[in-house]
Coordinates of C-alpha atoms in Angstrom, one line a residue:
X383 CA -6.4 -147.9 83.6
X384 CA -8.5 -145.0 85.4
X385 CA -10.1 -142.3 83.1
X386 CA -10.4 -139.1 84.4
X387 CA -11.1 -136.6 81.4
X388 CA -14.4 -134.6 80.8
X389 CA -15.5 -136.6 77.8
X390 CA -12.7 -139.9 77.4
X391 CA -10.0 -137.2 75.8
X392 CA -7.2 -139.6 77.8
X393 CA -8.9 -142.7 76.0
X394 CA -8.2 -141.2 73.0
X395 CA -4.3 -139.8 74.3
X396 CA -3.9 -143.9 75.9
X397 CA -4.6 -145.6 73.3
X398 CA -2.3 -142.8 71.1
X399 CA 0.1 -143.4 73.5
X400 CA -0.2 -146.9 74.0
X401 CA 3.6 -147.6 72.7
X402 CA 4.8 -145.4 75.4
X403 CA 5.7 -147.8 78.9
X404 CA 7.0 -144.3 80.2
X405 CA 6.6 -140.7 79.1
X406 CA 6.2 -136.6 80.3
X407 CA 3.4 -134.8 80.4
X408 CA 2.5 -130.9 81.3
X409 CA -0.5 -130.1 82.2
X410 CA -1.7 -126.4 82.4
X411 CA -4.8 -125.3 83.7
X412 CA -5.5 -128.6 86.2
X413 CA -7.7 -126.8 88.8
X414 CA -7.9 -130.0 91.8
X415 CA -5.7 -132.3 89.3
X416 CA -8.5 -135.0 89.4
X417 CA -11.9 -133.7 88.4
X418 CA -11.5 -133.8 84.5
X419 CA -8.1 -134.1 84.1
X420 CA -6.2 -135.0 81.0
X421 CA -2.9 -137.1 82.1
X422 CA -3.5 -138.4 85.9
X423 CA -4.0 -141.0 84.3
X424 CA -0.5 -141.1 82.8
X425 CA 0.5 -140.2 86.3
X426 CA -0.9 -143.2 87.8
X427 CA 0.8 -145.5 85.1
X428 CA 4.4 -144.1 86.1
X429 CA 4.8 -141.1 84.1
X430 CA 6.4 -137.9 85.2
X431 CA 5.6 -134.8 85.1
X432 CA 4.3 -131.0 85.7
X433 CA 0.8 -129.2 86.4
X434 CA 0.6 -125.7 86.3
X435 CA -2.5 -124.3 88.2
X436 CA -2.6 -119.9 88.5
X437 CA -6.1 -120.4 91.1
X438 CA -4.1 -120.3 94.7
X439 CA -7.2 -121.6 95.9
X440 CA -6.3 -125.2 94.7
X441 CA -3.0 -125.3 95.0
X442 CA -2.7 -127.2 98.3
X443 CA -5.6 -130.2 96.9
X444 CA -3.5 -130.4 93.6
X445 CA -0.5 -131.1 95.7
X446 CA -2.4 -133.9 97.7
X447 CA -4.0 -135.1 94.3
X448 CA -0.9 -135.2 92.5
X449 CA 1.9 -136.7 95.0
X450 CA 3.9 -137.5 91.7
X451 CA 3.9 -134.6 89.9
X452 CA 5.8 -131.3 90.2
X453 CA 3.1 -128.5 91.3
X454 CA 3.7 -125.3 89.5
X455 CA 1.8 -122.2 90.8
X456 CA 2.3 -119.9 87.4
X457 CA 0.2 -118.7 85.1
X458 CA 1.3 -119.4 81.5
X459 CA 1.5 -116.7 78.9
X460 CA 3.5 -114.8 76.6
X461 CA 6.0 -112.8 79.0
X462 CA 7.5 -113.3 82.3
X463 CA 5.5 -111.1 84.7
X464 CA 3.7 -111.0 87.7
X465 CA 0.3 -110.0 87.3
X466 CA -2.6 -110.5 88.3
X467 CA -5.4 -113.5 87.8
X468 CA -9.0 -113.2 88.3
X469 CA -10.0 -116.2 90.0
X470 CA -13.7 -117.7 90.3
X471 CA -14.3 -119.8 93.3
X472 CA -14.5 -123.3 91.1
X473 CA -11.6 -122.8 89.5
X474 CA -13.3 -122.6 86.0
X475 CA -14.2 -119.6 84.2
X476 CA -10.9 -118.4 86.1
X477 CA -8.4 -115.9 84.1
X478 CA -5.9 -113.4 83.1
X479 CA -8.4 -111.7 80.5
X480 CA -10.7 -109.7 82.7
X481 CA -12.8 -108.6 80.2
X482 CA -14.5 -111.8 80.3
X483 CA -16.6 -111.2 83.3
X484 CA -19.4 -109.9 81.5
X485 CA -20.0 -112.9 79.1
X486 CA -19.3 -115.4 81.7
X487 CA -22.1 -113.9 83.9
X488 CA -24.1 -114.0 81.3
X489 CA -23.7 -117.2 80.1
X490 CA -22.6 -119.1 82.7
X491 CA -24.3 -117.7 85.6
X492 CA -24.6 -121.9 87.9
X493 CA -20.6 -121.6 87.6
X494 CA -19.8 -118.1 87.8
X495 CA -19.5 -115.9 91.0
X496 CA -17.3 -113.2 90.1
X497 CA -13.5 -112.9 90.2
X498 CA -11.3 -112.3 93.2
X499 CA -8.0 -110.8 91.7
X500 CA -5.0 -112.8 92.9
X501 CA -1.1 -111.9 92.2
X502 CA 0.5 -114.6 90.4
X503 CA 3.5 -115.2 88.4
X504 CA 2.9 -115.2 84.6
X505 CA 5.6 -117.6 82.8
X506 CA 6.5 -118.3 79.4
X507 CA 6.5 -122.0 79.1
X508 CA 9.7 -122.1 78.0
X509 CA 11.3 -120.6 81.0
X510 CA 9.4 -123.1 83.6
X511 CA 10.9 -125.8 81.3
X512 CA 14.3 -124.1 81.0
X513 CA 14.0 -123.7 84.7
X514 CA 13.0 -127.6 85.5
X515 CA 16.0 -128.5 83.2
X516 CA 12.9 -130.1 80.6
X517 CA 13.7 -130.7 77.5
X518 CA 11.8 -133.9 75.8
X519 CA 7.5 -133.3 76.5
X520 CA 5.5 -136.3 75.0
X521 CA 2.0 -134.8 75.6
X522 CA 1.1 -131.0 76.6
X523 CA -2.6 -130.6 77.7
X524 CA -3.8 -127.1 77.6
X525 CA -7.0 -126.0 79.6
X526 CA -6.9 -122.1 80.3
X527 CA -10.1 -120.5 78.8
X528 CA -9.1 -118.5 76.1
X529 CA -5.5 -117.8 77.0
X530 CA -3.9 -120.7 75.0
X531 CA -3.0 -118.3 72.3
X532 CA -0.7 -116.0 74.7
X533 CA 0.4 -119.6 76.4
X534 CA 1.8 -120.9 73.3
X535 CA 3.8 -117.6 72.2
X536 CA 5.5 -118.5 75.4
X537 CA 6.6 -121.7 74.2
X538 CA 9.7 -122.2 71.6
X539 CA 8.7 -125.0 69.3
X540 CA 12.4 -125.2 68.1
X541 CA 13.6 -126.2 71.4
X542 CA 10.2 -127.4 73.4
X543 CA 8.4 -129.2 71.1
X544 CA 5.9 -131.9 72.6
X545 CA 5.2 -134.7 70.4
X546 CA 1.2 -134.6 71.1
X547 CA -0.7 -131.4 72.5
X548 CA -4.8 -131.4 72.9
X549 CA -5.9 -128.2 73.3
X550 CA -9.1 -126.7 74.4
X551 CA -10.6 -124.4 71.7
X552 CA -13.3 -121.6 71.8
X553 CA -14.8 -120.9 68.5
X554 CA -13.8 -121.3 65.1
X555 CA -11.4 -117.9 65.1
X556 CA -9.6 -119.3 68.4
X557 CA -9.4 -122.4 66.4
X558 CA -8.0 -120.5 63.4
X559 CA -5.4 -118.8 65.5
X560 CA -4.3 -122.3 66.7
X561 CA -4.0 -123.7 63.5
X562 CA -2.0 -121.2 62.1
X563 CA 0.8 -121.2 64.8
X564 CA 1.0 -124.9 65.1
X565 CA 0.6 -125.9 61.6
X566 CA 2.6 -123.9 60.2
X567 CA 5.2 -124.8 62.5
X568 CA 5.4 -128.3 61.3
X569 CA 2.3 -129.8 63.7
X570 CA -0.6 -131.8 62.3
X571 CA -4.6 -131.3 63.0
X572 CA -5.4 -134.9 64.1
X573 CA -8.8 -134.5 65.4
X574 CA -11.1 -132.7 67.0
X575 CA -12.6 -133.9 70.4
X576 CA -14.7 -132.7 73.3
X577 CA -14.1 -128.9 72.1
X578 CA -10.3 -130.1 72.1
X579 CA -8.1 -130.1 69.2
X580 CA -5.3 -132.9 69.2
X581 CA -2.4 -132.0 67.4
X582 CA 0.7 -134.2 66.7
X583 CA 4.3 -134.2 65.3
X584 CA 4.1 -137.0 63.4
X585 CA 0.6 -138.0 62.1
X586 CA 1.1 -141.7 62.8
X587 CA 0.5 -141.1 66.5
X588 CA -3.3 -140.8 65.4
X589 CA -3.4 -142.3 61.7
X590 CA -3.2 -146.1 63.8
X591 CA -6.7 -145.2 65.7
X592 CA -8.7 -143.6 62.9
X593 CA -11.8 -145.6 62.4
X594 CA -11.5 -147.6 65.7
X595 CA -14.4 -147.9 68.2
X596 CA -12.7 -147.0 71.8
X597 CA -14.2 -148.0 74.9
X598 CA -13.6 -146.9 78.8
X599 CA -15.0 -145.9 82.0
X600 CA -14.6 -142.4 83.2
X601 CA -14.0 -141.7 86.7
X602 CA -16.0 -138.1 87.6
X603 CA -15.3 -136.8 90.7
X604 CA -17.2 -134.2 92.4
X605 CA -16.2 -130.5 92.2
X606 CA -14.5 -130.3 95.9
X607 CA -17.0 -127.4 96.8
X608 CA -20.1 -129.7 96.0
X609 CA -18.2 -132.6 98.7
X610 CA -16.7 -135.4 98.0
X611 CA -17.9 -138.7 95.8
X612 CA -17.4 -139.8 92.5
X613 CA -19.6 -141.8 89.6
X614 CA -18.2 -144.1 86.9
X615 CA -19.4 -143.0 83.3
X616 CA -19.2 -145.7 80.8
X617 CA -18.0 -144.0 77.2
X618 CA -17.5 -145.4 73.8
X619 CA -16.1 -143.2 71.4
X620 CA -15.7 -143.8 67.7
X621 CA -12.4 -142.1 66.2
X622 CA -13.0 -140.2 63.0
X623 CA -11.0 -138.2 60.4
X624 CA -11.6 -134.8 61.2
X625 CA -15.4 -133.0 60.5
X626 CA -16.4 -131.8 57.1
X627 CA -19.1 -129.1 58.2
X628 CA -19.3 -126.8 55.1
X629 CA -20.4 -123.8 57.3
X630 CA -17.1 -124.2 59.9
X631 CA -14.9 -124.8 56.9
X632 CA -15.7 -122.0 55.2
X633 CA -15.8 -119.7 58.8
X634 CA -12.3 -121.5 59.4
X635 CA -10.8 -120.4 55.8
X636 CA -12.1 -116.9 56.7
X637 CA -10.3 -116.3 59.4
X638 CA -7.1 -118.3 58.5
X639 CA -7.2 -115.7 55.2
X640 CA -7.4 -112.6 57.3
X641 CA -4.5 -113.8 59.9
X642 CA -2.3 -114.0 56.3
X643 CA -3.2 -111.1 55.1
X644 CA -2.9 -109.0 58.4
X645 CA -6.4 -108.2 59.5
X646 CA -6.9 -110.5 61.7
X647 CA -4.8 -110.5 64.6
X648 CA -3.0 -113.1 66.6

């Protein structure tokens, strides 16, 4: 198999998912479809499936990168709406929460140009699923820089409920929030990976790999504004329970105490 993934999360998801000849994934927040994706790897091994992508500016190369796969040009949120999505030009540090410009240029200045607003169609998840006539979703990957909260109050666990989702995270509160809508609706933490968390319906979908040593070779390619090219990253990644840091346990409670109590909004 070909690795695509930033840091071997679809090692980790392959070799969860090793029992499965055939499956369907969703992918939201895919930019290109290639350059660190989660499940073209899946693609490439015969699953179906959907990528969701808000940045027009890639929808055409996600298209030619992902023949198999239905392109969905949405953003993903907590209402049906069209609005409007501020874009920068490599796809990352791209959103619906404009009040991120200020950190990003701050932080991230190399990757950050500034947003060009674009007028897109915010879904709930469940509708595009509803709409696709989806109802069974083995693995949900979830890449849109700090709007996964607002993504997964679109989707209804009762009814769409994927067996494994890995979720980027950013910080311990955003982690907090995630816990509390997932776990408490019947999910399990399984690990945390890459700044992803993996969680699962059943916990034997990740109890089988705890402990073992994985090994693969990543396929990177370049960002399509740098050209074209790609480099083969060999990765060995050892699977462990999830961390014990005393400081993020304790930051984690905190927040996951204020959301119960009401002072902490979600």
């Amino acid at each position: 198999m070909t690795y695509y993934s930033q840091h071997g999360e679809d090692i980790i998801l392959g070799e969860m998912l090793k029992d499965y000849q055939v499956g369907f994934f969703v992918e939201v927040g895919c930019i290109d479809g290639k350059r660190f994706s989660n499940t073209l790897t899946f693609e490439e091994k015969g699953w179906k499936g959907i990528c969701v992508e808000a940045h027009a500016g890639y929808i055409d190369l996600l298209k030619i990168n992902r023949p198999n796969s239905v392109i969905c040009h949405h953003a993903a949120g907590e209402i049906d709406e069209d609005t409007v999505f501020y874009a920068n030009a490599r796809g990352s540090l791209s959103t619906l929460d404009k009040t991120k410009e200020k950190e990003w240029k701050k932080g991230y200045n190399e990757y950050f140009s500034g947003f060009e607003e674009q007028k897109v169609n915010k879904v709930r998840l469940s509708s595009l699923f509803d709409r696709l006539g989806i109802t069974k979703i083995d693995l949900l990957s979830l890449d849109i820089e700090g709007y996964e909260i607002e993504a997964l109050k679109g989707l209804d666990l009762s009814r769409h409920r994927p067996a494994i989702m890995v979720i980027e995270t950013d910080g311990l509160c955003h982690e907090a929030k995630l816990d509390f809508i997932l776990i408490s609706s019947g999910y399990h933490k399984a690990m945390k990976f890459g700044g992803n968390i993996f969680y699962v319906t059943d916990i034997a979908l990740s109890q089988h790999i705890a402990g073992k040593v994985l090994k693969g070779v990543i396929t990177h390619t370049q960002h399509p504004l740098d050209g074209t090219g790609e480099h083969c990253i060999p990765v060995e990644i050892k699977v462990s329970e999830l961390g014990t840091n005393i400081i993020a346990a304790c930051v984690l409670f905190l927040c996951k105490f204020l959301i119960n109590i009401g002072l902490f909004r979600i």
